[in-house]
Short mmCIF file of C-alpha atoms in Angstrom, two decimals:
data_model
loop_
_atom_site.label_atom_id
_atom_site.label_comp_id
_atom_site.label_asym_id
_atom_site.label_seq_id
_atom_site.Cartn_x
_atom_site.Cartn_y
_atom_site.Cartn_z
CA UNK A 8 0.12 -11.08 13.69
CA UNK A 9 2.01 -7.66 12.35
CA UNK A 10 0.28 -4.88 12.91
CA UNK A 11 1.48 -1.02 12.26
CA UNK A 12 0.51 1.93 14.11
CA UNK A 13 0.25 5.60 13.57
CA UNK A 14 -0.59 7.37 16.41
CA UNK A 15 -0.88 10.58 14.53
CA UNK A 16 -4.07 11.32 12.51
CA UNK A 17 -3.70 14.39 11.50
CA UNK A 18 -0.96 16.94 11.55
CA UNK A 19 0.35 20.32 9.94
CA UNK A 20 3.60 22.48 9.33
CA UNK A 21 4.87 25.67 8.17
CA UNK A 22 6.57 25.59 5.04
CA UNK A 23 10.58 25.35 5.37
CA UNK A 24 9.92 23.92 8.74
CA UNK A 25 10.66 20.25 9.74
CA UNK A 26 8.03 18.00 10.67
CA UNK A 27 8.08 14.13 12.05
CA UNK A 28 5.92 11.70 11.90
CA UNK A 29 5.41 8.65 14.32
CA UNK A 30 5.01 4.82 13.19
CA UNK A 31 5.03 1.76 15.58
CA UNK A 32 4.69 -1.88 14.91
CA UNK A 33 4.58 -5.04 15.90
CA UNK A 34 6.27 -8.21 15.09
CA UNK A 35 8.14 -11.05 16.17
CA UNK A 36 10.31 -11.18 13.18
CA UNK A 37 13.97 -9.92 12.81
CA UNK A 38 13.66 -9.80 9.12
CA UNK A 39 11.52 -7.04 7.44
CA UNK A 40 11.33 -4.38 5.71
CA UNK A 41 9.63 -0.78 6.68
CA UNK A 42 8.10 1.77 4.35
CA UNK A 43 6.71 5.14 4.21
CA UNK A 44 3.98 5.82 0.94
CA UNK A 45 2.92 8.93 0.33
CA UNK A 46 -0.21 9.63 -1.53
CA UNK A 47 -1.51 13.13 -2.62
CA UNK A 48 -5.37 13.97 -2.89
CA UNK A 49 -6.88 12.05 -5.80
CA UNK A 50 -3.43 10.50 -6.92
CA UNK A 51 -1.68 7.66 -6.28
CA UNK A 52 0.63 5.99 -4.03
CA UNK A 53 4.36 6.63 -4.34
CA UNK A 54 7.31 5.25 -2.25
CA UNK A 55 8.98 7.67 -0.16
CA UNK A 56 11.57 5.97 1.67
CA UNK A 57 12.28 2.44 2.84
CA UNK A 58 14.13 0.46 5.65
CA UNK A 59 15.40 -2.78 5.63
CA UNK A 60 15.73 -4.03 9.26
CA UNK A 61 18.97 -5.83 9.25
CA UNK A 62 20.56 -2.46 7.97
CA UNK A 63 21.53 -0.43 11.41
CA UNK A 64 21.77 2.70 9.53
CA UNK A 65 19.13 5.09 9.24
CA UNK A 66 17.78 5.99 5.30
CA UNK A 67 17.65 8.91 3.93
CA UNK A 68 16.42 10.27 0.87
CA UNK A 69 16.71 13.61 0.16
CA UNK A 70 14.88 15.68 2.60
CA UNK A 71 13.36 12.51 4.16
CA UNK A 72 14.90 10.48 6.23
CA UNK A 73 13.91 7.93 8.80
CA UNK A 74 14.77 7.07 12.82
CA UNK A 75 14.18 3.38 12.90
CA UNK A 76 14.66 2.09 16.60
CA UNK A 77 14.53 -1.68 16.40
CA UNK A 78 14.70 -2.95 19.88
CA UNK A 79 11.78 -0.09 20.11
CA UNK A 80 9.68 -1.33 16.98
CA UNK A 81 9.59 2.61 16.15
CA UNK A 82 9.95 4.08 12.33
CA UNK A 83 9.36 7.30 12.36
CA UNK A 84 9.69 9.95 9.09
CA UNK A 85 11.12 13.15 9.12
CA UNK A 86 10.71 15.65 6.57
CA UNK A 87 13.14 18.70 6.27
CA UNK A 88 12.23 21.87 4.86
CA UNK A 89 8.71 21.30 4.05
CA UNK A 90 7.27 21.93 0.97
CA UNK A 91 3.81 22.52 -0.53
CA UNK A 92 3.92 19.36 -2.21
CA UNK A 93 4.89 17.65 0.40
CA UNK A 94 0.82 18.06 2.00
CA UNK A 95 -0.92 14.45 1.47
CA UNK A 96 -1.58 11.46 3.38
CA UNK A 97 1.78 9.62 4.56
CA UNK A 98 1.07 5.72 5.27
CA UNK A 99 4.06 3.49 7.07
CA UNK A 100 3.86 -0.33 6.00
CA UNK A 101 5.78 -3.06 6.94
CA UNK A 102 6.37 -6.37 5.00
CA UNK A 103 7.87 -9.57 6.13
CA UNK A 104 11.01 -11.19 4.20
CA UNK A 105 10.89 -14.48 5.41
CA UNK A 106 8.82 -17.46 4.94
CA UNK A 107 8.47 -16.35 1.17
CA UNK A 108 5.26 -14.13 2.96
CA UNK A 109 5.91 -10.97 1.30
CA UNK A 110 2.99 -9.43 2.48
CA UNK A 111 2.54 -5.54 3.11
CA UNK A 112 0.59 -4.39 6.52
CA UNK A 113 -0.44 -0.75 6.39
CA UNK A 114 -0.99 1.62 8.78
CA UNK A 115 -4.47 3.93 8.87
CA UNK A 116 -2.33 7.03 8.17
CA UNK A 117 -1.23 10.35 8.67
CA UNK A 118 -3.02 13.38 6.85
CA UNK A 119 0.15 16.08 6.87
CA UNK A 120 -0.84 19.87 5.74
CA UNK A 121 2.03 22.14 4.62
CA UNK A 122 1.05 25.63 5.13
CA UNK A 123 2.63 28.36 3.30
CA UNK B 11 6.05 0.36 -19.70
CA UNK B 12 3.78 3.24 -17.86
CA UNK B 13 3.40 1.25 -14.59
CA UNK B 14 0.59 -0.66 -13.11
CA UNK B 15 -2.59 0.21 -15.12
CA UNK B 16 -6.32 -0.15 -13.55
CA UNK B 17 -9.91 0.19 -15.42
CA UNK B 18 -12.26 1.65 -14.93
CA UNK B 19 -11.22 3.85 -12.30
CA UNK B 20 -14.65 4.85 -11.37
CA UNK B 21 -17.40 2.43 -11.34
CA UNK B 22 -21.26 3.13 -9.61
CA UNK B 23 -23.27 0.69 -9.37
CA UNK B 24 -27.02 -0.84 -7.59
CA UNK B 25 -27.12 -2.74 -4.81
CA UNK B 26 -26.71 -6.48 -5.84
CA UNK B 27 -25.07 -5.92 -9.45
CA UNK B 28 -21.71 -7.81 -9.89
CA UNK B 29 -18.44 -5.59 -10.75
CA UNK B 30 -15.35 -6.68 -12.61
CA UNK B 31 -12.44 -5.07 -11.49
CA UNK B 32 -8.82 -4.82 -14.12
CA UNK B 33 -5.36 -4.59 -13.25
CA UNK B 34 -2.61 -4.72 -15.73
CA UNK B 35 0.95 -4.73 -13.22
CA UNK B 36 4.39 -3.59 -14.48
CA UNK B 37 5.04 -6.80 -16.93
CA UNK B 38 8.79 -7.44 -15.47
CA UNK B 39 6.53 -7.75 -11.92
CA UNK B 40 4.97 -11.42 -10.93
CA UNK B 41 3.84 -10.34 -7.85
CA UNK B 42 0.41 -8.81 -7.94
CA UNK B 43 -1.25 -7.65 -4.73
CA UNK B 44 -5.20 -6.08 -4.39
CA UNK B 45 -6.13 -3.83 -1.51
CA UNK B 46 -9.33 -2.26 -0.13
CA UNK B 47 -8.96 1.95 1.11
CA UNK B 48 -12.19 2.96 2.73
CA UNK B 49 -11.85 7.17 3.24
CA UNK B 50 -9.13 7.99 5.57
CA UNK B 51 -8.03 5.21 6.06
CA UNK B 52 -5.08 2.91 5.26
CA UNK B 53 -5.18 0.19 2.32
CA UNK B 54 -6.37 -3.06 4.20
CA UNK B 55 -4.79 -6.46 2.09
CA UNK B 56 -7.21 -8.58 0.04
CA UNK B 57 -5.38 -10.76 -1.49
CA UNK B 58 -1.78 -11.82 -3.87
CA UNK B 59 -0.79 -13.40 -6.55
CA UNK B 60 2.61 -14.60 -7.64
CA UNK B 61 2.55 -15.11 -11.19
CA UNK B 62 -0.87 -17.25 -11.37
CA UNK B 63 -0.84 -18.67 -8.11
CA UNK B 64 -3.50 -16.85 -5.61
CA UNK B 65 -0.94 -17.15 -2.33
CA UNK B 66 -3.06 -15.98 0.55
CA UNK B 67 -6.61 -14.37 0.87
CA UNK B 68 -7.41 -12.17 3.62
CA UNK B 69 -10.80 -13.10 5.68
CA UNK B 70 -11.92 -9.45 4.62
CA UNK B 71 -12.54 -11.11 1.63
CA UNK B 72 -15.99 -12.92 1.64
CA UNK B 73 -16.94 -15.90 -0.71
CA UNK B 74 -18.65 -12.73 -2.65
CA UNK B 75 -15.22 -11.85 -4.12
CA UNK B 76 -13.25 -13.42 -6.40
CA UNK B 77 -9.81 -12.86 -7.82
CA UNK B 78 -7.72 -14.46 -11.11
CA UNK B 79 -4.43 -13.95 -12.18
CA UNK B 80 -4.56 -16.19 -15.69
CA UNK B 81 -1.57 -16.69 -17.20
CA UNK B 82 0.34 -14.42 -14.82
CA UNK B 83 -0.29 -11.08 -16.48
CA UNK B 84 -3.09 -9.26 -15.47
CA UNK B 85 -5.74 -9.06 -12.57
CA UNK B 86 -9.35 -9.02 -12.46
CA UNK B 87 -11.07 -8.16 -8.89
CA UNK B 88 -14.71 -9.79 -9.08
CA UNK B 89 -17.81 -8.27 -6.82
CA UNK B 90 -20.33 -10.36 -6.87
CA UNK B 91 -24.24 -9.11 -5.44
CA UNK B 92 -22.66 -6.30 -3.90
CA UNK B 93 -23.62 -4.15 -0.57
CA UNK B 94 -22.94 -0.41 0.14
CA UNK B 95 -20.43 -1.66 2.73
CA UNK B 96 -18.54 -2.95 -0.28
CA UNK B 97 -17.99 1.11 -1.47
CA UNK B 98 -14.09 1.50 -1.40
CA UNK B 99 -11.14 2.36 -3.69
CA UNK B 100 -9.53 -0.92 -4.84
CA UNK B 101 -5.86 -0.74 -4.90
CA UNK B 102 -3.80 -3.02 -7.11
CA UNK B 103 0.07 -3.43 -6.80
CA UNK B 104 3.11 -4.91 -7.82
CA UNK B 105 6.73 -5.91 -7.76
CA UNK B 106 9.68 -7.24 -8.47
CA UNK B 107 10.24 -11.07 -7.64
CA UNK B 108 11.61 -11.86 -4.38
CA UNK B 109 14.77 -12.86 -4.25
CA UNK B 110 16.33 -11.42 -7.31
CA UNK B 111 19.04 -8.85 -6.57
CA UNK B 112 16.74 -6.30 -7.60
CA UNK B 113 14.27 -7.15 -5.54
CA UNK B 114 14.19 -3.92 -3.22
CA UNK B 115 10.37 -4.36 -1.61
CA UNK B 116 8.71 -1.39 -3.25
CA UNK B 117 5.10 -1.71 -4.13
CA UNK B 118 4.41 0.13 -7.54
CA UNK B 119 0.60 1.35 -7.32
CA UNK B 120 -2.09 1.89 -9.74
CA UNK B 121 -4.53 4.65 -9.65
CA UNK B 122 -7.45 2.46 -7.79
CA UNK B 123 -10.74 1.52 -8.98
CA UNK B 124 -13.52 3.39 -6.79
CA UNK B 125 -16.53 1.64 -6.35
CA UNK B 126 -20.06 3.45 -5.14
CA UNK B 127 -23.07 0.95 -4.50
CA UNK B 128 -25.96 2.72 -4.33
#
């Protein structure tokens, strides 16, 4: 079974400083696709970047961007010049493509604080 | 279209009352996906449609819950005699058909549907 781990409950930066998160999984597959939501207090969740694994390159999205280490089953998110907004709870997923499965495993998530 | 749409978002309730649970998804989407968030932690899976077909039910979800999916448009998340261990936001989802060029993986989210069984 797929599971997703984030080792890091809890965590907080300075604002304009970087910060990066930590997401491991687990799966036998070599086709997938990796996530990370974001979703503020009380609102809800939005996509903030995505990975599929065939693609060797790393994504990037603005000031996010990911380090996806395949052989290592590691995804981990770093944000650049943190805002204030940026302060909510930051979930990694991962979703089989095969076997028409399509199903989305989350991890238990990381609370990030951005202090001004 | 405003995106995926769920009512009510707050519903309280006695112990061993049945809830109904709505979900209206993005209508372009025919996947439809329910999930469970407990506080702090991360959405656990429930269940999915794809258009009107229920394709996979997680064991989380006991023969006290009940989803449909008629016609393919919206969702409704049944409760039936529920518990206090049964308090939770209910997440619904969707997205784009697999397959299609589109097709990119993203999960659009409603709001959630909290549930408090008192």
């Amino acid at each position: 079974a797929q599971t997703v781990t984030q080792s890091q409950p809890e965590m907080s930066v300075q604002e304009a400083e970087t910060v990066t998160l930590s997401c491991t999984y687990d799966t036998s597959e070599s086709n997938y696709y990796l996530f990370w939501y974001k979703q503020p207090p009380s609102r809800q969740m939005i996509l903030v970047i995505r990975q599929e694994a065939y693609k060797q390159q790393n994504a990037t999205e603005n000031r996010f961007s990911v380090n996806f280490q395949k052989a290592a089953k590691s995804f981990s998110l770093k944000i650049s010049d943190s805002q204030l907004g940026d302060t909510a709870m930051y979930f990694c997923a991962f979703m089989m493509g095969t076997s028409g499965t399509y199903k989305y495993i989350f991890g238990t998530g990381t609370r990030l604080k951005v202090l001004a | 279209d405003t995106g995926v749409s769920q009512n009510p978002r707050h519903k309280i309730t006695k112990r061993g009352q049945n809830v109904t649970f709505r979900c209206d998804p993005i209508s372009e989407h025919n996947r439809l996906y329910w999930y469970r968030q407990t506080l702090g932690q991360g959405p656990e899976f429930l269940t999915y449609f794809q258009n009107e077909a229920q394709l996979e039910k997680s064991r989380l979800l006991s023969d006290r819950f009940s989803a449909e999916r008629p016609k393919g448009s919206f969702s409704t998340l049944e409760i039936q005699r529920t518990e206090q261990g049964d308090s939770a936001m209910y997440l619904c989802a969707s997205s784009n058909p697999p397959g299609q060029v589109a097709f990119d993986g993203e999960l659009f989210f409603g709001e959630g549907s909290r549930l408090t069984v008192l």
